[in-house]
Coordinates of C-alpha atoms and ligand atoms in Angstrom, one line a residue:
M8 CA 0.4 28.0 21.9
S9 CA 2.2 30.4 24.0
D10 CA 2.0 34.2 23.1
A11 CA 5.5 34.7 22.6
A12 CA 5.9 31.4 20.3
A13 CA 5.3 31.8 16.7
F14 CA 4.8 28.1 16.0
D15 CA 3.9 25.1 18.0
L16 CA 6.9 23.3 16.8
V17 CA 9.9 24.2 14.9
I18 CA 12.4 21.6 13.3
R19 CA 15.6 23.4 12.8
N20 CA 18.3 22.8 10.1
A21 CA 16.5 20.0 8.0
D22 CA 17.8 18.7 4.8
I23 CA 14.4 18.5 3.1
A24 CA 13.7 16.2 0.2
T25 CA 10.5 16.2 -1.7
A26 CA 9.5 14.4 -5.0
A27 CA 10.8 17.6 -6.8
D28 CA 13.1 19.6 -4.5
R29 CA 15.9 19.4 -2.0
F30 CA 16.7 22.4 0.3
T31 CA 17.8 23.2 3.8
A32 CA 15.2 25.0 5.9
D33 CA 13.3 25.2 9.2
I34 CA 10.0 23.8 9.3
G35 CA 7.3 25.7 11.3
V36 CA 4.4 23.8 12.4
R37 CA 1.0 25.3 13.7
D38 CA -2.1 23.2 14.4
G39 CA -0.6 20.0 12.8
R40 CA 0.1 21.8 9.6
I41 CA 3.3 23.3 8.0
A42 CA 2.9 26.8 8.3
A43 CA 6.4 28.1 7.2
L44 CA 9.6 26.9 5.5
G45 CA 12.5 29.1 5.8
S46 CA 15.9 29.9 7.6
G47 CA 16.0 31.5 10.9
L48 CA 12.2 31.0 11.7
A49 CA 11.0 32.3 14.9
R50 CA 10.6 30.3 18.1
G51 CA 8.3 27.3 18.8
V52 CA 6.7 26.2 21.9
S53 CA 8.8 23.0 21.1
E54 CA 12.0 22.6 19.0
I55 CA 13.6 19.8 17.4
D56 CA 17.2 20.2 16.0
A57 CA 17.4 18.0 12.8
G58 CA 21.1 18.6 12.8
G59 CA 21.3 18.6 8.9
R60 CA 19.8 15.3 8.7
L61 CA 17.6 14.2 5.9
V62 CA 13.9 15.0 6.3
T63 CA 11.4 13.5 3.9
P64 CA 7.5 13.3 3.9
G65 CA 5.9 10.7 6.2
G66 CA 5.4 7.6 4.1
V67 CA 1.8 6.9 2.7
D68 CA 1.4 3.1 2.5
S69 CA -1.5 2.7 0.1
H70 CA -1.8 -1.0 0.2
C71 CA -1.9 -2.8 3.5
H72 CA -4.5 -5.1 5.0
L73 CA -5.4 -4.7 8.9
D74 CA -7.9 -6.5 10.7
Q75 CA -9.3 -7.8 7.6
D76 CA -11.7 -10.7 7.7
T77 CA -10.2 -13.8 6.0
G78 CA -13.2 -16.1 5.4
D79 CA -11.7 -19.0 7.3
D80 CA -10.3 -19.6 10.8
S81 CA -7.2 -17.5 10.2
V82 CA -6.9 -14.0 11.8
M83 CA -4.8 -11.1 10.8
A84 CA -2.2 -10.5 13.4
D85 CA -2.3 -6.7 13.2
D86 CA -5.2 -4.7 14.0
F87 CA -5.4 -0.9 13.6
L88 CA -3.5 -0.3 16.8
S89 CA -0.4 -2.7 16.2
G90 CA -0.5 -2.0 12.6
T91 CA -0.4 1.7 12.6
V92 CA 2.1 1.8 15.5
S93 CA 4.5 -0.5 13.5
A94 CA 3.9 1.8 10.4
A95 CA 4.9 4.8 12.5
C96 CA 8.0 3.2 13.7
G97 CA 9.0 2.7 10.0
G98 CA 8.2 6.2 9.0
T99 CA 4.8 5.8 7.5
T100 CA 2.1 8.3 8.7
T101 CA -0.7 7.4 6.4
V102 CA -2.2 4.0 5.7
I103 CA -4.9 3.1 3.3
P104 CA -6.2 -0.4 4.2
F105 CA -9.2 -2.1 2.8
A106 CA -12.9 -2.2 3.8
C107 CA -13.9 -5.5 2.3
Q108 CA -17.4 -6.3 1.3
Q109 CA -18.6 -9.7 2.3
K110 CA -20.6 -11.4 -0.4
G111 CA -24.3 -10.9 0.3
K112 CA -23.6 -7.8 2.5
T113 CA -23.6 -4.1 1.5
L114 CA -20.6 -1.8 1.2
R115 CA -22.0 0.4 3.8
E116 CA -22.0 -2.6 6.4
A117 CA -18.2 -3.0 5.4
I118 CA -17.4 0.7 5.9
D119 CA -19.2 0.7 9.4
T120 CA -17.4 -2.4 10.4
Y121 CA -13.8 -1.1 9.4
H122 CA -14.5 2.3 10.9
Q123 CA -15.5 0.5 14.3
R124 CA -12.0 -1.4 14.0
A125 CA -10.1 1.7 13.2
D126 CA -11.3 4.9 14.6
T127 CA -10.6 4.1 18.3
R128 CA -7.5 2.3 17.5
A129 CA -5.3 4.0 14.8
V130 CA -2.3 6.2 15.9
I131 CA -1.7 7.7 12.5
D132 CA -4.2 8.8 9.8
Y133 CA -6.0 6.6 7.3
A134 CA -8.3 6.4 4.5
F135 CA -10.0 3.3 3.2
H136 CA -10.1 1.5 -0.2
L137 CA -13.3 -0.6 -0.8
I138 CA -13.0 -4.2 -1.8
V139 CA -16.0 -4.8 -4.1
T140 CA -16.8 -8.5 -4.1
D141 CA -20.8 -8.4 -4.8
P142 CA -21.5 -5.8 -7.3
T143 CA -25.3 -5.9 -7.1
A144 CA -27.5 -3.3 -8.7
H145 CA -27.9 -1.7 -5.3
V146 CA -24.2 -1.5 -4.9
L147 CA -23.6 0.0 -8.3
E148 CA -26.6 2.3 -8.4
R149 CA -26.8 3.7 -5.0
E150 CA -23.9 2.7 -2.6
L151 CA -20.9 3.3 -4.6
P152 CA -21.9 6.7 -5.9
Q153 CA -22.7 7.8 -2.4
L154 CA -19.7 6.3 -0.9
V155 CA -17.5 8.1 -3.5
E156 CA -19.1 11.2 -2.6
E157 CA -18.3 10.6 1.0
G158 CA -14.6 10.0 0.4
Y159 CA -14.2 6.4 -0.5
T160 CA -12.8 7.2 -3.9
S161 CA -10.8 4.0 -4.6
F162 CA -11.8 0.4 -4.9
K163 CA -10.0 -3.0 -5.4
I164 CA -11.2 -5.6 -7.9
Y165 CA -9.9 -9.1 -7.6
M166 CA -9.5 -11.5 -10.6
T167 CA -8.7 -14.4 -8.4
Y168 CA -9.7 -15.9 -5.0
D169 CA -13.0 -17.7 -4.9
A170 CA -14.5 -15.5 -2.4
L171 CA -13.4 -12.3 -3.7
K172 CA -13.1 -12.6 -7.5
L173 CA -15.2 -10.9 -10.3
N174 CA -15.9 -11.9 -13.9
D175 CA -15.2 -9.7 -16.8
R176 CA -18.6 -8.4 -17.2
Q177 CA -18.8 -7.4 -13.5
I178 CA -15.3 -5.8 -14.0
I179 CA -16.4 -3.8 -16.8
E180 CA -19.5 -2.6 -14.9
L181 CA -17.3 -1.4 -12.2
L182 CA -14.7 0.2 -14.4
A183 CA -17.7 2.1 -16.2
L184 CA -18.8 3.2 -12.7
A185 CA -15.6 4.4 -11.7
R186 CA -15.1 6.4 -15.0
V187 CA -18.4 8.1 -14.4
H188 CA -17.7 8.9 -10.6
G189 CA -14.1 9.6 -10.7
A190 CA -12.9 6.7 -8.6
M191 CA -9.5 5.0 -8.8
V192 CA -9.7 1.2 -9.6
M193 CA -7.0 -1.1 -8.3
I194 CA -6.8 -4.5 -9.8
H195 CA -5.3 -7.8 -8.3
A196 CA -4.4 -9.4 -11.8
E197 CA -4.0 -13.2 -11.7
N198 CA -5.9 -15.6 -13.8
A199 CA -8.0 -17.8 -11.4
D200 CA -8.6 -20.7 -13.5
C201 CA -5.2 -21.2 -14.4
I202 CA -4.2 -21.1 -10.9
A203 CA -7.1 -23.6 -10.0
W204 CA -6.1 -26.0 -12.7
L205 CA -2.5 -26.0 -11.7
T206 CA -3.1 -26.4 -8.1
E207 CA -5.3 -29.5 -8.8
A208 CA -2.4 -30.9 -11.1
L209 CA 0.2 -30.2 -8.6
L210 CA -1.7 -31.8 -5.6
E211 CA -2.4 -34.9 -7.8
E212 CA 1.4 -35.2 -8.3
G213 CA 1.9 -35.0 -4.6
I214 CA 3.4 -31.5 -4.5
T215 CA 2.2 -29.9 -1.4
A216 CA 5.1 -27.9 -0.1
P217 CA 5.2 -24.1 -0.2
I218 CA 7.1 -24.2 -3.5
G219 CA 3.7 -25.4 -5.1
H220 CA 2.4 -22.0 -4.4
A221 CA 4.9 -20.4 -6.9
L222 CA 4.3 -23.2 -9.3
S223 CA 0.6 -23.0 -9.1
R224 CA 0.7 -19.0 -9.8
P225 CA 3.3 -18.6 -12.7
M226 CA 4.1 -15.4 -14.3
L227 CA 1.9 -16.4 -17.3
A228 CA -1.1 -16.3 -15.1
E229 CA -0.2 -12.7 -13.9
R230 CA 0.7 -11.8 -17.3
E231 CA -2.6 -12.9 -18.9
A232 CA -4.6 -11.2 -16.1
T233 CA -2.8 -8.0 -16.5
H234 CA -3.3 -7.9 -20.2
R235 CA -7.0 -8.7 -19.7
A236 CA -7.3 -6.0 -17.0
I237 CA -5.8 -3.5 -19.4
S238 CA -7.8 -4.4 -22.2
L239 CA -11.1 -4.2 -20.3
A240 CA -10.0 -0.6 -18.9
Q241 CA -9.2 0.4 -22.4
L242 CA -12.6 -0.6 -23.6
V243 CA -14.1 1.6 -21.0
D244 CA -11.4 4.2 -21.1
T245 CA -11.0 4.0 -17.3
P246 CA -7.7 4.6 -15.5
V247 CA -6.6 1.6 -13.7
L248 CA -3.8 0.8 -11.2
I249 CA -2.3 -2.7 -11.3
V250 CA -1.3 -3.8 -7.7
H251 CA 1.5 -5.8 -6.5
V252 CA 3.2 -6.5 -9.9
S253 CA 5.8 -9.2 -9.6
G254 CA 7.9 -9.5 -12.7
R255 CA 8.8 -8.8 -16.3
E256 CA 5.8 -10.3 -18.3
A257 CA 3.4 -8.2 -16.3
I258 CA 5.6 -5.2 -16.6
E259 CA 5.9 -5.5 -20.4
Q260 CA 2.0 -5.5 -20.5
I261 CA 1.9 -2.4 -18.4
R262 CA 4.8 -0.6 -20.5
W263 CA 2.9 -1.4 -23.6
A264 CA -0.1 0.3 -22.3
Q265 CA 1.8 3.3 -20.9
G266 CA 3.5 3.6 -24.3
H267 CA 0.0 3.7 -26.1
G268 CA -1.2 6.6 -23.9
L269 CA -3.4 4.5 -21.7
A270 CA -3.7 5.7 -17.9
V271 CA -2.5 2.5 -16.5
Y272 CA -0.5 2.9 -13.3
A273 CA 1.4 0.3 -11.4
E274 CA 2.4 -0.8 -7.9
T275 CA 5.2 -3.0 -6.7
C276 CA 6.3 -4.1 -3.1
P277 CA 9.6 -4.7 -1.4
H278 CA 9.2 -8.5 -1.5
Y279 CA 9.4 -8.4 -5.4
L280 CA 12.6 -6.3 -5.3
L281 CA 14.2 -8.3 -2.5
L282 CA 12.9 -12.0 -2.2
T283 CA 13.0 -14.7 -4.7
E284 CA 11.0 -18.0 -5.1
D285 CA 13.8 -20.2 -3.9
M286 CA 13.0 -18.9 -0.5
L287 CA 9.7 -21.0 -0.7
E288 CA 11.9 -24.2 -0.5
D289 CA 13.6 -23.0 2.9
G290 CA 11.8 -24.7 5.5
P291 CA 9.3 -22.5 7.7
R292 CA 10.6 -19.5 5.7
G293 CA 8.7 -21.2 2.8
Y294 CA 5.5 -20.8 4.5
Q295 CA 6.3 -17.3 5.7
C296 CA 7.0 -16.1 2.1
I297 CA 3.7 -17.2 0.6
C298 CA 2.1 -14.3 -0.8
S299 CA 0.4 -13.7 -4.1
P300 CA 1.7 -13.1 -6.7
P301 CA 4.7 -15.1 -5.4
P302 CA 8.3 -14.1 -5.3
R303 CA 9.8 -14.8 -8.6
D304 CA 13.2 -15.7 -9.8
E305 CA 16.4 -13.4 -10.0
G306 CA 15.6 -12.3 -13.7
N307 CA 12.1 -11.1 -12.5
R308 CA 13.5 -9.5 -9.5
Q309 CA 16.0 -7.4 -11.5
A310 CA 13.1 -6.7 -13.9
V311 CA 11.0 -5.0 -11.1
W312 CA 14.0 -2.9 -10.0
D313 CA 14.3 -1.8 -13.8
G314 CA 10.6 -0.9 -13.6
L315 CA 11.0 1.1 -10.5
V316 CA 14.1 2.9 -11.9
N317 CA 12.5 3.7 -15.3
G318 CA 9.2 5.0 -14.0
T319 CA 6.9 2.0 -14.9
F320 CA 5.9 1.9 -11.2
Q321 CA 4.5 4.9 -9.4
V322 CA 3.9 3.1 -6.1
L323 CA 5.8 1.1 -3.7
S324 CA 3.5 -0.4 -1.1
S325 CA 3.9 -3.0 1.6
D326 CA 0.8 -5.1 0.7
H327 CA 1.2 -5.9 4.7
A328 CA -1.0 -9.1 5.1
P329 CA 0.0 -10.1 8.5
F330 CA -0.3 -13.7 9.6
R331 CA 1.6 -15.3 12.3
F332 CA 3.8 -18.4 11.8
E333 CA 3.1 -20.0 15.1
G334 CA -0.3 -20.8 16.4
P335 CA -3.7 -21.9 15.3
H336 CA -4.8 -19.0 13.3
G337 CA -1.9 -18.1 11.1
K338 CA 0.1 -19.7 8.4
Q339 CA -0.7 -23.0 9.9
V340 CA -4.3 -22.7 10.3
A341 CA -4.8 -25.9 8.5
G342 CA -2.3 -27.8 10.7
E343 CA 1.3 -28.5 10.8
N344 CA 3.0 -28.7 7.3
P345 CA -0.2 -27.5 5.5
R346 CA -0.6 -27.9 1.9
F347 CA 0.6 -24.8 -0.1
D348 CA -2.9 -24.0 -1.3
Q349 CA -4.3 -24.0 2.6
V350 CA -1.8 -21.4 3.6
P351 CA -3.0 -17.7 4.2
N352 CA -1.5 -15.6 1.6
G353 CA 0.6 -12.5 2.7
I354 CA 3.5 -11.2 4.3
P355 CA 4.2 -8.6 6.8
G356 CA 5.9 -5.3 5.7
L357 CA 4.4 -2.0 6.9
E358 CA 7.4 -1.2 9.1
T359 CA 10.2 -2.1 6.9
R360 CA 8.9 -0.7 3.4
M361 CA 10.5 2.7 3.7
A362 CA 13.8 1.7 5.3
L363 CA 14.3 -1.0 2.9
L364 CA 13.9 1.3 -0.1
M365 CA 16.2 3.9 1.4
S366 CA 18.8 1.1 2.3
E367 CA 18.6 -0.8 -1.1
G368 CA 17.4 1.9 -3.4
V369 CA 18.8 5.3 -2.5
M370 CA 21.8 4.3 -0.5
N371 CA 22.8 1.5 -2.9
G372 CA 22.5 4.2 -5.6
R373 CA 19.6 2.6 -7.7
I374 CA 17.3 5.6 -7.4
D375 CA 17.5 9.1 -6.2
I376 CA 16.0 10.7 -3.1
H377 CA 13.3 12.3 -5.1
A378 CA 12.1 9.0 -6.6
F379 CA 12.1 7.6 -3.1
V380 CA 9.7 10.2 -2.0
A381 CA 7.5 9.8 -5.0
L382 CA 7.2 6.1 -4.7
T383 CA 6.7 5.9 -0.9
A384 CA 4.6 9.0 -0.5
T385 CA 3.7 11.5 -2.9
N386 CA 2.6 9.5 -5.9
A387 CA 0.1 7.3 -3.6
A388 CA -1.2 10.6 -2.1
K389 CA -1.9 12.0 -5.6
L390 CA -3.3 8.6 -7.0
Y391 CA -5.8 8.2 -4.1
G392 CA -7.0 11.7 -3.4
L393 CA -4.9 12.7 -0.3
Y394 CA -2.7 15.2 -2.0
P395 CA -1.8 18.0 -1.1
R396 CA -2.7 17.4 2.5
K397 CA -0.4 14.2 2.4
G398 CA 2.6 13.2 0.6
S399 CA 4.8 16.2 0.5
I400 CA 6.5 18.9 2.6
A401 CA 4.8 22.2 1.6
I402 CA 3.1 24.9 3.5
G403 CA -0.5 24.0 4.3
G404 CA 0.1 20.3 4.2
D405 CA 0.1 18.2 7.4
A406 CA 3.3 18.1 9.2
D407 CA 3.9 14.5 8.5
L408 CA 7.6 14.0 8.6
V409 CA 10.5 11.7 8.8
I410 CA 14.0 12.6 10.2
W411 CA 16.4 9.8 8.9
D412 CA 19.3 8.3 10.4
T413 CA 21.3 7.5 7.3
D414 CA 24.4 6.5 9.3
R415 CA 22.7 3.6 11.1
A416 CA 24.1 0.3 9.7
F417 CA 22.4 -2.7 11.5
T418 CA 21.2 -6.2 11.2
L419 CA 17.4 -6.3 11.0
T420 CA 15.5 -8.8 13.4
N421 CA 11.9 -9.3 14.1
D422 CA 12.4 -8.5 17.7
A423 CA 13.3 -4.9 16.8
L424 CA 9.8 -4.6 14.9
H425 CA 6.4 -3.5 16.5
H426 CA 4.0 -5.5 14.4
N427 CA 2.1 -8.4 15.9
V428 CA 3.8 -10.9 13.7
D429 CA 6.3 -13.5 14.8
Y430 CA 8.7 -13.2 11.8
T431 CA 9.9 -10.8 9.2
P432 CA 11.0 -12.2 5.6
Y433 CA 13.9 -9.8 6.2
E434 CA 15.4 -11.3 9.2
G435 CA 19.2 -10.7 9.2
W436 CA 18.8 -8.1 6.3
Q437 CA 21.8 -5.5 6.5
M438 CA 20.1 -2.0 6.7
K439 CA 21.7 1.2 6.2
A440 CA 19.1 3.7 7.4
W441 CA 16.1 3.9 9.7
P442 CA 13.8 6.8 10.9
A443 CA 15.2 8.6 13.8
L444 CA 11.9 10.5 14.4
T445 CA 8.4 10.2 12.8
L446 CA 6.0 13.0 13.3
S447 CA 2.3 12.8 12.4
R448 CA 0.6 16.2 12.2
G449 CA 3.4 17.6 14.5
D450 CA 3.1 15.0 17.1
V451 CA 6.1 12.6 17.6
V452 CA 4.8 9.1 17.1
W453 CA 8.1 7.5 17.0
D454 CA 11.5 8.8 18.7
G455 CA 13.9 6.3 17.3
V456 CA 13.3 4.1 20.3
Q457 CA 9.8 4.2 21.4
P458 CA 6.6 4.5 19.6
S459 CA 4.5 7.3 21.2
G460 CA 1.4 7.8 19.3
T461 CA -1.8 7.5 21.4
R462 CA -4.4 5.0 20.6
G463 CA -7.2 6.6 18.4
R464 CA -5.3 9.9 17.6
G465 CA -5.3 8.8 13.9
E466 CA -7.9 10.7 11.9
F467 CA -10.0 9.3 9.1
L468 CA -9.2 11.1 5.8
P469 CA -12.1 11.3 3.4
A470 CA -10.4 11.1 -0.1
L471 CA -10.9 13.5 -2.8
R472 CA -11.6 12.1 -6.5
P473 CA -8.0 11.4 -7.6
Q474 CA -7.0 13.6 -10.6
P475 CA -5.3 10.6 -12.3
A476 CA -8.4 8.7 -12.2
Q477 CA -9.9 11.0 -14.6
P478 CA -10.6 9.6 -18.2
H479 CA -8.4 10.8 -20.8
R480 CA -11.0 11.2 -23.6
P481 CA -14.7 10.8 -24.2
L482 CA -15.8 7.1 -24.7
N483 CA -16.2 6.0 -28.3
P484 CA -18.3 8.8 -29.9
R485 CA -20.6 6.4 -31.5
I486 CA -21.7 5.0 -28.0
D487 CA -24.2 7.1 -26.3
T488 CA -22.9 6.7 -22.6
H489 CA -26.3 7.6 -21.3
R490 CA -27.8 4.8 -22.9
V491 CA -25.1 2.1 -22.4
L492 CA -24.8 3.1 -18.8
P493 CA -28.2 4.2 -18.0
R494 CA -28.2 3.4 -14.5
F495 CA -25.5 5.9 -13.5
A496 CA -26.0 9.5 -12.9
F497 CA -23.4 11.3 -14.9
P498 CA -21.8 14.3 -13.1
A499 CA -21.5 17.2 -15.8
V500 CA -17.7 17.0 -15.6
Y501 CA -17.5 13.6 -17.1
R502 CA -20.1 14.1 -20.0
G503 CA -18.1 13.5 -23.2
Ligands
URP614 O1 -0.8 -12.4 -0.7 C1 -1.2 -11.4 -0.5 N1 -0.9 -10.4 -1.5 N2 -2.3 -11.2 0.3 C2 -2.8 -10.0 0.6 C3 -4.1 -10.2 -0.5 C4 -3.8 -9.3 -1.6 O2 -4.3 -9.9 -2.6 O3 -3.3 -8.2 -1.7
ZN615 ZN1 -4.1 -8.4 -4.1
ZN616 ZN1 -3.1 -6.9 -0.8

């Protein structure tokens, strides 16, 4: 920094919106952090005139899959370079992808592998969730406690997918461990046996087209698993976060739990707000829109909007799961016109998540700008232990910022995006806004035309133990937690 300048960077005349406040100010940045907010700030080495435009915290996308092993010949199209470049162009400055344990291997091996993939490639900051697929005694007793200590303070549990799913007993053990060590548990709630039985029945009937995917994963299978996940969490009194909730019946379970004072948090994604299952009957688009849970009908789509408006959902993530449509390693890994159950699950959305919610949520008058910030940045930062460094615009926090162009009406096309996927489910969508500038720790990583973050500049963020993951009350007083959970070392703070 030059002697005469007070800041490395000053952003002038910003219309700042956080989850709580709205005010006009200059933003002074020093060493990548916000050092001052006020009017008439002293000079910076560089200056950006926001010109009264809306400025929000950079997005925290707390559910995205990058360079994740799939278990078959399909390959994710985005690695930590293309994925984070694309995120930055869409206003996201922090991602929390997954380090997925391979059955028979340790969590430490997963962490080492995903760091190797991320550390020299990411252009924005990142943390990791663990995916626990093989909760052996070694994993539970040794690895998870140590990894939580090192900053991996959230993990995802699957109730479906043969290679990933856990049984109820395993889920209980993990919830108990999370309770003791203060980690946040994310749950993919779909009933695997219902899906397997229906899939077999549909195939026997000769139904192989993409719509079979939706028929094999009905709302009922999600509702049942959501109910069970909540019940298991209640048994152990452990907060949980239900991910990618797709419709009304699951929302009803979550609202019941929240109404009964249980710490049950919920996430949804743009595709459940904007896509419907009839798109699975639309030729190639059908394959492109296969994700789990599937997009539902119009009534469910409205119910998800209602849940966003009434506060049932705390988080809007992309669940970016990038597979190309063309080529031998994407949606058609099993050949042309594959059976619905042989299509890799997932759709891309890292780059479009924030602008879609700005356009369809804020600018269409469904939610206010504070809810937008909470859903796209602040709540995820809090739920996953990255707050207050990430998720707001406050002195001491990282200068992760988005200057918005809210006068920009345009038609979205995949050519304009920076991911490595050859389609977007939102092709032709009428957008009302897009980030004009994205800053990560004070560096411009997207200038409205070009991505500009250098490969490897993204930093790993060791996460704190999230405050919302702390249990509400002692376990059942008749249960001696030290006897029931003898394997776990109880930090004093959690002794009931
Ligand atoms: O279809 C999806 N959501 N694929 C990604 C994996 C997951 O379960 O989130
Ligand atoms: Zn999932
Ligand atoms: Zn996912």
